[in-house]
C-alpha positions as a printed Julia matrix, in Angstrom:
305×3 Matrix{Float64}:
 -12.88  56.91  -43.82
 -15.15  54.55  -45.76
 -15.13  50.95  -44.54
 -16.79  47.97  -46.23
 -18.08  45.15  -44.04
 -18.26  41.91  -46.01
 -20.52  39.28  -44.43
 -20.17  36.27  -46.77
 -21.82  32.9   -47.04
 -19.34  30.17  -46.09
 -19.22  26.83  -47.89
 -16.78  23.92  -47.88
 -15.7   24.85  -51.42
 -12.65  27.12  -51.72
 -13.49  28.23  -55.27
 -16.98  29.37  -54.25
 -15.77  31.12  -51.1
 -12.96  32.92  -52.88
 -15.13  34.02  -55.82
 -17.69  35.45  -53.46
 -15.06  37.49  -51.62
 -13.26  38.69  -54.76
 -16.6   39.78  -56.26
 -17.32  41.74  -53.08
 -13.91  43.43  -53.2
 -14.48  44.34  -56.85
 -17.77  45.94  -55.82
 -15.9   48.08  -53.28
 -13.7   49.68  -55.94
 -13.86  53.48  -55.58
 -16.63  53.08  -52.99
 -14.57  52.17  -49.91
 -11.08  52.82  -48.56
 -10.78  49.59  -46.6
 -12.72  46.31  -46.41
 -13.07  43.82  -43.56
 -13.71  40.06  -43.77
 -14.76  37.66  -40.97
 -12.84  34.91  -39.21
 -12.27  31.63  -41.1
 -14.28  32.58  -44.15
 -12.48  29.95  -46.27
 -13.98  27.0   -44.37
 -16.81  26.08  -42.0
 -15.62  26.42  -38.39
 -15.42  22.66  -37.86
 -12.09  21.06  -36.99
 -12.34  18.36  -39.65
 -13.05  21.02  -42.31
 -10.26  23.23  -41.02
  -7.78  20.39  -41.55
  -9.11  19.78  -45.05
  -8.46  23.44  -45.91
  -5.03  23.75  -44.33
  -3.31  24.23  -47.71
  -5.62  26.99  -49.0
  -3.58  29.83  -47.52
  -1.11  30.77  -50.3
  -3.79  30.58  -53.01
  -6.11  32.82  -51.02
  -3.41  35.31  -50.09
  -2.22  35.76  -53.67
  -5.79  36.34  -54.88
  -6.45  38.9   -52.15
  -3.22  40.77  -52.84
  -4.03  40.97  -56.54
  -7.55  42.19  -55.79
  -6.36  44.89  -53.37
  -3.86  46.17  -55.92
  -6.41  46.12  -58.75
  -9.09  47.86  -56.73
  -6.86  50.27  -54.78
  -8.3   48.89  -51.54
  -6.91  48.17  -48.08
  -8.07  44.9   -46.54
  -8.41  43.36  -43.11
  -8.45  39.9   -44.64
 -10.55  38.17  -42.02
  -8.72  35.05  -40.96
  -7.77  31.92  -42.85
  -6.12  28.64  -41.98
  -2.4   29.33  -42.33
   0.26  26.62  -42.36
   3.45  27.86  -40.72
   6.57  25.8   -41.38
   9.72  25.43  -39.31
  12.98  23.71  -40.19
  14.39  24.25  -36.71
  14.42  20.9   -34.88
  14.65  22.68  -31.51
  11.56  24.79  -32.17
   9.18  23.95  -29.3
   6.06  23.16  -31.27
   3.0   22.23  -29.27
   1.01  19.02  -29.55
  -0.25  20.41  -32.87
   3.15  20.1   -34.52
   2.89  17.86  -37.57
   5.68  16.31  -39.61
   5.54  17.28  -43.25
   4.94  14.5   -45.76
   6.98  16.38  -48.36
  10.4   15.28  -49.59
  12.04  17.45  -46.93
  11.12  15.4   -43.88
  12.88  17.89  -41.56
  10.07  20.39  -42.07
   7.41  20.56  -39.37
   4.42  22.86  -39.39
   1.68  24.21  -37.21
  -1.62  25.78  -38.14
  -2.44  29.36  -37.25
  -5.77  31.17  -37.28
  -4.26  34.18  -39.08
  -5.54  37.52  -40.33
  -3.41  39.44  -42.83
  -3.54  43.2   -43.36
  -3.0   44.12  -47.02
  -2.57  47.65  -48.35
  -3.84  49.17  -51.59
  -0.63  48.23  -53.38
  -1.24  44.55  -52.66
   1.52  44.44  -50.04
   1.23  42.55  -46.74
   1.55  45.19  -44.04
   1.28  42.91  -41.01
  -0.76  40.01  -39.63
  -2.42  38.86  -36.42
  -2.68  35.31  -35.15
  -5.53  34.41  -32.83
  -4.15  34.58  -29.29
  -6.86  32.88  -27.24
  -8.19  29.61  -28.63
 -11.84  28.8   -28.08
 -12.77  26.14  -25.54
 -16.41  25.27  -24.88
 -18.03  22.62  -22.67
 -21.74  21.79  -22.89
 -23.83  18.85  -21.74
 -23.59  17.33  -25.21
 -19.95  17.88  -26.14
 -16.7   19.75  -25.57
 -14.84  21.73  -28.21
 -11.16  22.71  -28.29
  -9.89  25.01  -31.02
  -6.41  24.05  -29.79
  -6.96  20.6   -31.31
  -6.1   22.16  -34.67
  -4.58  25.59  -34.09
  -1.53  26.97  -32.31
  -2.09  30.26  -30.44
  -0.31  33.4   -31.6
   2.53  35.06  -29.71
   2.39  38.76  -30.68
   0.02  41.73  -30.56
  -1.05  43.53  -33.71
  -1.25  47.3   -34.19
  -0.69  49.16  -37.44
  -1.17  52.46  -39.24
  -3.29  53.31  -42.27
  -3.62  56.63  -44.14
  -6.78  57.36  -42.15
  -6.34  55.96  -38.65
  -4.16  54.08  -36.22
  -5.56  50.59  -35.77
  -5.48  47.45  -33.64
  -6.58  43.95  -34.53
  -7.72  40.88  -32.62
  -9.65  37.79  -33.7
 -13.08  36.74  -32.39
 -12.62  35.05  -28.97
  -9.74  37.46  -28.24
 -12.22  40.31  -27.79
 -13.45  38.72  -24.55
 -10.14  39.47  -22.86
 -10.31  43.1   -21.79
  -6.66  43.08  -20.7
  -5.65  42.42  -24.3
  -7.85  45.08  -25.86
  -6.72  47.6   -23.24
  -3.11  47.07  -24.29
  -3.99  47.17  -27.99
  -6.13  50.29  -27.93
  -4.21  52.94  -26.0
  -2.75  54.43  -29.18
  -5.43  53.18  -31.58
  -8.53  54.78  -33.03
 -10.11  51.62  -34.47
 -10.2   48.06  -33.14
 -10.96  45.53  -35.88
 -12.48  42.2   -34.79
 -12.83  39.58  -37.55
 -15.11  37.06  -35.88
 -17.22  33.95  -36.27
 -19.59  34.04  -33.3
 -22.05  31.19  -33.02
 -25.71  32.12  -33.03
 -26.54  31.16  -29.44
 -23.74  33.19  -27.89
 -24.01  35.92  -30.49
 -27.62  36.71  -29.62
 -26.71  37.1   -25.95
 -23.27  38.69  -25.99
 -22.05  39.98  -29.38
 -23.4   43.52  -29.04
 -22.57  43.77  -25.35
 -18.95  42.72  -25.82
 -18.24  45.06  -28.72
 -20.02  48.0   -27.1
 -18.11  47.43  -23.86
 -14.76  47.39  -25.68
 -15.66  50.58  -27.53
 -16.74  52.43  -24.38
 -13.95  51.37  -22.05
 -11.22  52.05  -24.64
 -12.88  55.02  -26.4
 -12.28  53.58  -29.87
 -14.35  52.56  -32.86
 -14.93  48.79  -32.81
 -15.69  47.02  -36.07
 -16.7   43.37  -35.75
 -17.47  41.25  -38.81
 -19.09  37.79  -38.8
 -20.08  35.51  -41.68
 -23.78  35.24  -42.51
 -26.0   33.11  -40.3
 -25.94  29.44  -41.31
 -25.87  25.93  -39.84
 -22.78  23.7   -40.18
 -23.14  20.46  -38.19
 -22.9   21.62  -34.54
 -21.93  25.18  -35.48
 -24.52  27.89  -36.15
 -23.03  31.17  -37.33
 -24.66  34.48  -36.43
 -24.14  37.34  -38.88
 -25.05  40.77  -37.45
 -21.71  42.43  -38.18
 -21.4   45.59  -36.13
 -19.81  49.05  -36.07
 -19.69  50.75  -32.66
 -18.63  54.35  -32.01
 -16.24  55.3   -29.17
 -19.19  56.38  -27.0
 -20.91  53.0   -27.4
 -23.41  54.08  -30.04
 -24.15  51.36  -32.6
 -23.58  53.01  -35.97
 -24.32  49.98  -38.12
 -25.75  46.52  -37.49
 -26.14  44.14  -40.4
 -28.81  41.46  -40.67
 -28.2   37.72  -40.44
 -28.04  37.37  -44.23
 -25.2   37.5   -46.72
 -24.51  41.2   -47.08
 -22.04  43.96  -47.94
 -22.34  47.3   -46.2
 -20.2   50.43  -46.56
 -20.07  52.8   -43.6
 -18.25  56.11  -43.17
 -16.59  57.02  -39.87
 -14.48  59.93  -38.61
 -11.49  58.45  -36.73
 -10.56  61.86  -35.26
 -13.68  61.56  -33.08
 -11.55  59.39  -30.82
  -9.29  62.29  -29.85
 -12.29  64.56  -29.24
 -14.03  61.98  -27.03
 -10.83  61.22  -25.11
 -10.27  64.95  -24.52
 -13.82  65.37  -23.23
 -13.74  62.21  -21.1
 -10.05  61.61  -20.27
 -10.43  58.12  -18.78
  -7.0   57.06  -19.99
  -5.33  59.93  -18.1
  -7.36  59.31  -14.94
  -6.1   55.79  -14.36
  -4.56  55.23  -10.91
  -1.21  53.84  -11.98
  -0.01  54.17   -8.39
  -2.54  51.48   -7.44
  -2.68  49.21  -10.48
  -1.04  48.71  -13.84
  -1.28  46.61  -16.96
   1.74  45.77  -19.06
   2.72  43.42  -21.85
   5.62  40.98  -21.79
   6.4   42.09  -25.35
   6.86  45.49  -26.96
   3.75  47.0   -28.54
   4.65  49.31  -31.37
   2.74  52.59  -31.52
   0.63  52.41  -34.71
   1.7   55.68  -36.33
   0.27  56.65  -39.7
   2.55  55.7   -42.6
   4.79  58.69  -43.37
   4.54  58.02  -47.1
   0.77  58.35  -47.07
  -1.42  61.41  -46.84
  -4.62  61.36  -44.88
  -7.68  61.52  -47.07
C-alpha cells in the first residue's frame, strides 16, 4: 500500500492553500494509493482565523472530491472547519451554537473540526470529528479550542481496498482509551495533526510510537510544515510508525510530500507473534464504548491490490 504524506505550508488565503493541496494530489497520480493531509490545513490554527474560514468547507470538499476522482486516489482529507447546520429547535447545541444570519432564521449551526475520508471515485466514505478539544494554560495565556469548535460524538473506523483503518484528530491521540477502542480491528491508525513546535519536539514521536506499540498497528501522523502564526508555532515532522514501534519515515520541518510503502498484513503477523490483545485480563478490567464501533471490513466491491 503506497501512502502519500502531504505536509503543506498554511496561509490565511484559501486559494493558496487549496492550490497547494490540489497540486500535491495531482503529483500523487499513479504514484500513491492514498494521501493524507494534516489538521486544519485551510487556516492557521488561531481562533480568529478559524472563524474567518468557517464557510470554506463546501468549496474545499468539492475540490477534493473532484481531485480524488480525477487522480484515482483515496484521501484522508486532513481536517477543515466544517459548519454543521440544524433546523431542530430542541437540538441541544453547546455555547458555540450560533444563529444563522441567512433568510431562514430558524437555522442554527455549530463548527466542527472535521476530517473527511474520500475514495478514488470522489465519494465521501465517512468522516471523523475531533473528539477532545485542546485546552492549554501557560503563564502568558490560556487557550480553549472549545471557544470555536463543538466536540464530535462518534468514533471513526473504515475499510479500504488495502487495509482496515481508524482515524482520530491530533489531540485525540493522547487518549489511549480512545485509540484502544479504535484499533482492535484496525491495521492503520491515521492521525491528521497540527502539533505546536514546543510540544512536538518533546512528545510527537513518543506519543505516536506508544500508540503503535500498544495497539500493534501502523500509525501515520501528518502535520503542516513548521511555521509561526502569532502565538502558534507549527512543527512539521510527519511520521510513519510500524506496529513494532519502528519509525519508518520522518519528514523534515519543511513543506514536503513523501510517498511511503507499507504492508498492512504485517499487523496480523505481529499480533500472532505477540498476542497482547488476547492476553488481556478481561476478568479484572475492561474497556467499552457507549456507542457501537463498526468493524472496519474491507469493501466487498474492491479487490486488494
